[in-house]
PDB file of C-alpha atoms in Angstrom:
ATOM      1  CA  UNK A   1     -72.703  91.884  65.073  1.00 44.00           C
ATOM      2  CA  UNK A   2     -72.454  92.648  68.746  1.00 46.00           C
ATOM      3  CA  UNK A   3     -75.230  90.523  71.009  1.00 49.00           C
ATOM      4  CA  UNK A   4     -75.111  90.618  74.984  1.00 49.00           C
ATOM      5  CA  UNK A   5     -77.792  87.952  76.344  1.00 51.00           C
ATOM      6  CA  UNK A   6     -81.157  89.012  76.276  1.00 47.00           C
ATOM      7  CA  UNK A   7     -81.721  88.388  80.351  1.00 54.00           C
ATOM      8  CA  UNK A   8     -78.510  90.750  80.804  1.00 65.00           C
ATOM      9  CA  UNK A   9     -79.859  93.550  78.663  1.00 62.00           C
ATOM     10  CA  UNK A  10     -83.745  92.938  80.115  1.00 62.00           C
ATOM     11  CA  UNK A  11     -81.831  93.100  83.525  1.00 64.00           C
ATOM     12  CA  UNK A  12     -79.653  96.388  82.737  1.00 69.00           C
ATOM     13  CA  UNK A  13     -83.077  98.100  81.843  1.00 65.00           C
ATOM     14  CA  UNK A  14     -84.855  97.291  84.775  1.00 64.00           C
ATOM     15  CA  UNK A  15     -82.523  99.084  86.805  1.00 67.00           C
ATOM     16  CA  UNK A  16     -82.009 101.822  84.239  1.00 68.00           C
ATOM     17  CA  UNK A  17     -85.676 102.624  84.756  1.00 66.00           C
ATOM     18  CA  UNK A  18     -85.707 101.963  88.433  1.00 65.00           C
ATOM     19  CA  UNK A  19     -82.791 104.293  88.960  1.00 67.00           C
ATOM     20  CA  UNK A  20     -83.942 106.861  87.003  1.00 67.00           C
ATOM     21  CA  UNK A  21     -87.759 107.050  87.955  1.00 66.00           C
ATOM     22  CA  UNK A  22     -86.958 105.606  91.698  1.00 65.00           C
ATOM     23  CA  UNK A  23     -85.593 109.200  92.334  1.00 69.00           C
ATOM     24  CA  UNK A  24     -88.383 111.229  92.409  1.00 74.00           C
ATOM     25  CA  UNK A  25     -90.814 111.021  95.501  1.00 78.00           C
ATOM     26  CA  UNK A  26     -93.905 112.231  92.535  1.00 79.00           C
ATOM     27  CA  UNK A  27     -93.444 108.853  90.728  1.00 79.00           C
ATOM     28  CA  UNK A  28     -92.902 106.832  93.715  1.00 79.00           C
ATOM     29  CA  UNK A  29     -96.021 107.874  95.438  1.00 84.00           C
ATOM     30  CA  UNK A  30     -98.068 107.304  92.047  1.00 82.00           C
ATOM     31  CA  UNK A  31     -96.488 103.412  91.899  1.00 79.00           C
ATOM     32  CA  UNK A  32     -97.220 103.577  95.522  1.00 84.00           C
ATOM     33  CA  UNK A  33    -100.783 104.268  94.395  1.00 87.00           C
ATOM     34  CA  UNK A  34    -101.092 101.848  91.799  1.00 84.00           C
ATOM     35  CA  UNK A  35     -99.645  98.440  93.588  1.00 84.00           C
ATOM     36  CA  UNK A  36    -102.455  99.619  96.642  1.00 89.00           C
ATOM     37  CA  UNK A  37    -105.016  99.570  93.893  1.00 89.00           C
ATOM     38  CA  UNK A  38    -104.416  96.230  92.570  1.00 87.00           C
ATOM     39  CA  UNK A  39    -104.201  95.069  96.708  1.00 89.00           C
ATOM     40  CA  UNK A  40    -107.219  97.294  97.350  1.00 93.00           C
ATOM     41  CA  UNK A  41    -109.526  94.551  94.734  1.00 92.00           C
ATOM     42  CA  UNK A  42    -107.704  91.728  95.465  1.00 89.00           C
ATOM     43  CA  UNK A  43    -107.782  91.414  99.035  1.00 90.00           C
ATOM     44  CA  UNK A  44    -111.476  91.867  99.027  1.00 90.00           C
ATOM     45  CA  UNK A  45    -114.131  89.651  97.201  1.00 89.00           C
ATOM     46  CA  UNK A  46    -117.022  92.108  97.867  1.00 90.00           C
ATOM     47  CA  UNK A  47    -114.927  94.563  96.714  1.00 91.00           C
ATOM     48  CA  UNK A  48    -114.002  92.846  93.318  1.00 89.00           C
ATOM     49  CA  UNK A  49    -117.630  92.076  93.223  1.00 90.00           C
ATOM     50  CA  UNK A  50    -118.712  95.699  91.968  1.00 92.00           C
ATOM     51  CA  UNK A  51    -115.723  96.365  89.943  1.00 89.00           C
ATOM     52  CA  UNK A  52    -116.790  97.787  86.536  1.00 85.00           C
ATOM     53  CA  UNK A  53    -113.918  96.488  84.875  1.00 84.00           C
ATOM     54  CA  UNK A  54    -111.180  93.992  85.158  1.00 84.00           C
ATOM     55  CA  UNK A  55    -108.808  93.442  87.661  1.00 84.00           C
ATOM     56  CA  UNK A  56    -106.081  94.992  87.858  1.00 86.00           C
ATOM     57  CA  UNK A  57    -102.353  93.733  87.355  1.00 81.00           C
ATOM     58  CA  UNK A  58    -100.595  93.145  90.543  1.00 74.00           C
ATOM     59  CA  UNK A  59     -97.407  94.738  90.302  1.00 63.00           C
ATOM     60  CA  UNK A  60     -93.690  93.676  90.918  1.00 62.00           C
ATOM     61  CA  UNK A  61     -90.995  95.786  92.391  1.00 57.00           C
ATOM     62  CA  UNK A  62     -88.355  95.082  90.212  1.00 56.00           C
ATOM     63  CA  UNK A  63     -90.032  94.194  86.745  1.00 64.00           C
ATOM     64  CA  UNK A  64     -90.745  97.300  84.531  1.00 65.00           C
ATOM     65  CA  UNK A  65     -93.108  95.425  82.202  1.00 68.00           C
ATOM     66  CA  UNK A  66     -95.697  94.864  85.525  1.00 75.00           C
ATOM     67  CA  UNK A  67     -95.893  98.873  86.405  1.00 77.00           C
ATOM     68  CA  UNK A  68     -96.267  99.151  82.248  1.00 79.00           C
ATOM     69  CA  UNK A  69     -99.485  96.995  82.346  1.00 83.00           C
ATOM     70  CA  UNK A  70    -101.121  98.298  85.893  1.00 84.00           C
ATOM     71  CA  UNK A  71    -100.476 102.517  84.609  1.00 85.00           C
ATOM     72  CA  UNK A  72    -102.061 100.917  81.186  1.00 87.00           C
ATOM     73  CA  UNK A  73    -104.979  99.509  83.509  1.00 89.00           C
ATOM     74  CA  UNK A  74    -105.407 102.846  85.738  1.00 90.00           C
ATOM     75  CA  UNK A  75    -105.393 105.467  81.761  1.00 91.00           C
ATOM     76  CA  UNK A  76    -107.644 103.207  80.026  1.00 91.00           C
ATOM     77  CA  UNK A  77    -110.140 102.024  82.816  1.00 93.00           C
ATOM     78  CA  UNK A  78    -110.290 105.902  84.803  1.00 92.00           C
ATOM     79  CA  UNK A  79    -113.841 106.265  84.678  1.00 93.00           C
ATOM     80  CA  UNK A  80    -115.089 102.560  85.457  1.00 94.00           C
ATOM     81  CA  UNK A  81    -112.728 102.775  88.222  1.00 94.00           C
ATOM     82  CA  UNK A  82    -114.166 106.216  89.504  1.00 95.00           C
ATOM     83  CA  UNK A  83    -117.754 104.594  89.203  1.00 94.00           C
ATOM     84  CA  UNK A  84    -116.488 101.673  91.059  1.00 94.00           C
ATOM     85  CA  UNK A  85    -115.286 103.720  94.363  1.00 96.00           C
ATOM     86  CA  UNK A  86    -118.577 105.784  94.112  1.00 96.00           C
ATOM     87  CA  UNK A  87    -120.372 102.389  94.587  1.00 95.00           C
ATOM     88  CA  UNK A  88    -118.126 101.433  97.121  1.00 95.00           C
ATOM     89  CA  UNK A  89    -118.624 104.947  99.415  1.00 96.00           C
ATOM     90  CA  UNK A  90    -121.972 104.924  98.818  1.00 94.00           C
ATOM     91  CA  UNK A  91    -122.587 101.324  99.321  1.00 87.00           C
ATOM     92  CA  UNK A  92    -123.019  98.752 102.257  1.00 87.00           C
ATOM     93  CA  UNK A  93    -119.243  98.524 102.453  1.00 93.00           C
ATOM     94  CA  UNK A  94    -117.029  98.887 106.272  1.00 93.00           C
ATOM     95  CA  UNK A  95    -115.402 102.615 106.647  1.00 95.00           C
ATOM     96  CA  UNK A  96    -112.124 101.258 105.552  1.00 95.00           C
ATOM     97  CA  UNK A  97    -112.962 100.199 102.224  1.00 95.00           C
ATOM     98  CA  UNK A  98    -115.302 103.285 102.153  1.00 96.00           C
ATOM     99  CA  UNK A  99    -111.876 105.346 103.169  1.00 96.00           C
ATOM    100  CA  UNK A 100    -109.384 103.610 101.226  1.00 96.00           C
ATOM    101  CA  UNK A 101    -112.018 104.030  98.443  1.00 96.00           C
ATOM    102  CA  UNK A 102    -112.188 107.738  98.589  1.00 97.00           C
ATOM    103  CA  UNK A 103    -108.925 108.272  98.723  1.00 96.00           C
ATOM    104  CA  UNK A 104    -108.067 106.741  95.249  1.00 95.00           C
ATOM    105  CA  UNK A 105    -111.221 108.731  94.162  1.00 96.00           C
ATOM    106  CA  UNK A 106    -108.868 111.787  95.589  1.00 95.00           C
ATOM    107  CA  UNK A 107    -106.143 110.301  93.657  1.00 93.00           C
ATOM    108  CA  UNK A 108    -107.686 109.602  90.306  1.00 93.00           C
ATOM    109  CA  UNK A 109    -108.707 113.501  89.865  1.00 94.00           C
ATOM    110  CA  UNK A 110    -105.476 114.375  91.383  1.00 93.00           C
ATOM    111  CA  UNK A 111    -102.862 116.680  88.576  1.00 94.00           C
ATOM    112  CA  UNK A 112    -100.058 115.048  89.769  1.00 91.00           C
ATOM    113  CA  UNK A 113    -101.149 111.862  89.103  1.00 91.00           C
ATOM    114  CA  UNK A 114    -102.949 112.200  85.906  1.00 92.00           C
ATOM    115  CA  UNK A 115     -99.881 113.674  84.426  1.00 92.00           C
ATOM    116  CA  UNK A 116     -97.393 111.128  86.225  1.00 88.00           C
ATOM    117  CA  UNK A 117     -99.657 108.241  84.495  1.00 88.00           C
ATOM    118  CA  UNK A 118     -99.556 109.099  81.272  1.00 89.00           C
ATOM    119  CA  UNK A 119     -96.165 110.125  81.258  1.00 86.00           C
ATOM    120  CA  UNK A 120     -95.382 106.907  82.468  1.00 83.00           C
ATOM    121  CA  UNK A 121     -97.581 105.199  80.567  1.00 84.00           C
ATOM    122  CA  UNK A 122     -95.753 106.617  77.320  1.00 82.00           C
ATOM    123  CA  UNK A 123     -91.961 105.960  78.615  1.00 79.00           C
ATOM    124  CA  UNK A 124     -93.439 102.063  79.788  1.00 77.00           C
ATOM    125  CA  UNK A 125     -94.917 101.581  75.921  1.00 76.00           C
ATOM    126  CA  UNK A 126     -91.416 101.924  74.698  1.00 72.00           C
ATOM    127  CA  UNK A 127     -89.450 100.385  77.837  1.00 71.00           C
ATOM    128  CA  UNK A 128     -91.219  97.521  77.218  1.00 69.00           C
ATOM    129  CA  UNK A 129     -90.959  97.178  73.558  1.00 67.00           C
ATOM    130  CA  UNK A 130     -87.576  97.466  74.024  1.00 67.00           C
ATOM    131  CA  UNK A 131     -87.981  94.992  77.283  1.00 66.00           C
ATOM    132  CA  UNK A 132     -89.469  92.339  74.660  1.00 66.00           C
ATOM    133  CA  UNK A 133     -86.805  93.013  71.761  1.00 66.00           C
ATOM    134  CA  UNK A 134     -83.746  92.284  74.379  1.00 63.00           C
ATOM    135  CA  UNK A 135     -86.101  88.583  75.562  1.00 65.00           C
ATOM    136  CA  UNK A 136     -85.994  87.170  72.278  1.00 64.00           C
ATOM    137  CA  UNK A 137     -83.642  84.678  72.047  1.00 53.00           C
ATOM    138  CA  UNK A 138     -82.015  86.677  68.438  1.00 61.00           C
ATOM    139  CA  UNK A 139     -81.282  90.010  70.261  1.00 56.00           C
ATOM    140  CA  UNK A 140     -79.521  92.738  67.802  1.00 62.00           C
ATOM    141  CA  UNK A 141     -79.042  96.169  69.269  1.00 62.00           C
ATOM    142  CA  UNK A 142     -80.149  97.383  66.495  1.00 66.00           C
ATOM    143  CA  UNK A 143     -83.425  96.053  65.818  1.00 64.00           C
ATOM    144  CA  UNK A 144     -84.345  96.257  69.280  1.00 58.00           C
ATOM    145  CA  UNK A 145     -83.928 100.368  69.167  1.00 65.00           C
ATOM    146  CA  UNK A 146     -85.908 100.418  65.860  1.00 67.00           C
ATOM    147  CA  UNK A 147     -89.269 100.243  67.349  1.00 63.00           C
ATOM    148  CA  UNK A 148     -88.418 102.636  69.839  1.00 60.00           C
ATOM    149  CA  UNK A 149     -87.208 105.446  67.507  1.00 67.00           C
ATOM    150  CA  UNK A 150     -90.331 105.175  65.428  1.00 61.00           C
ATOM    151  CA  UNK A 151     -92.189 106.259  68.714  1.00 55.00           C
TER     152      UNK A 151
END
């Protein structure tokens, strides 16, 4: 049976992905989007104050299984996010976080985005599947493609 260590293999994907998706200026700008979202609430306490939902995940720049969980965040939270920036640029808040607000409103209705999201969403549900196969401490190739194939 033919095992590489699990960090090497986690590692190798990582850049797979970031290679591959790093290319195009559409995804960029949507990863763009969602780190600044995750900033956007976290920098502000007023602001995390009238979010409808959770926070959401910060993001890394080189681990995968971050971008997985904050483009999970933005598909399943879209309308209590909405909600949220409609509070925020109607409410009491400065004309930053009033602008910054209505741009991600922008953003959230935006094609390319929508579509980048859950595209990414469905690669990042298998990437990191995958990601947690090649972790474990018993890596086998081929296990760690099974749950991948099924998708």
């Amino acid at each position: 049976m033919f095992r590489l260590p699990g960090h090497c293999m986690a590692h190798r994907l990582n850049l797979a992905l970031g290679d591959s998706i790093g290319n195009s200026s559409e995804y960029t700008r949507s990863l763009v989007t969602l780190k600044s979202l995750a900033s956007y609430f976290h920098s502000s306490p007023l602001r995390s104050d009238v979010l409808k939902c959770s926070h959401p995940p910060t993001s890394s720049e080189t681990r995968w299984s971050y971008r997985s969980r904050a483009v999970s965040y933005v598909i399943l939270n879209r309308d209590k996010l909405k909600e949220t920036f409609h509070t925020i640029v109607r409410g009491g808040f400065d004309d930053s976080s009033k602008s910054q607000a209505t741009g991600f409103l922008r953003q959230m209705d935006d094609f390319e985005f929508i579509f980048i999201s859950n595209a990414l969403h469905k690669v990042l549900q298998s990437t990191t599947v995958l990601f947690n196969e090649v972790q474990s401490m018993k890596v086998n190739i081929a296990s760690a493609i099974r749950p991948v194939e099924r998708d």
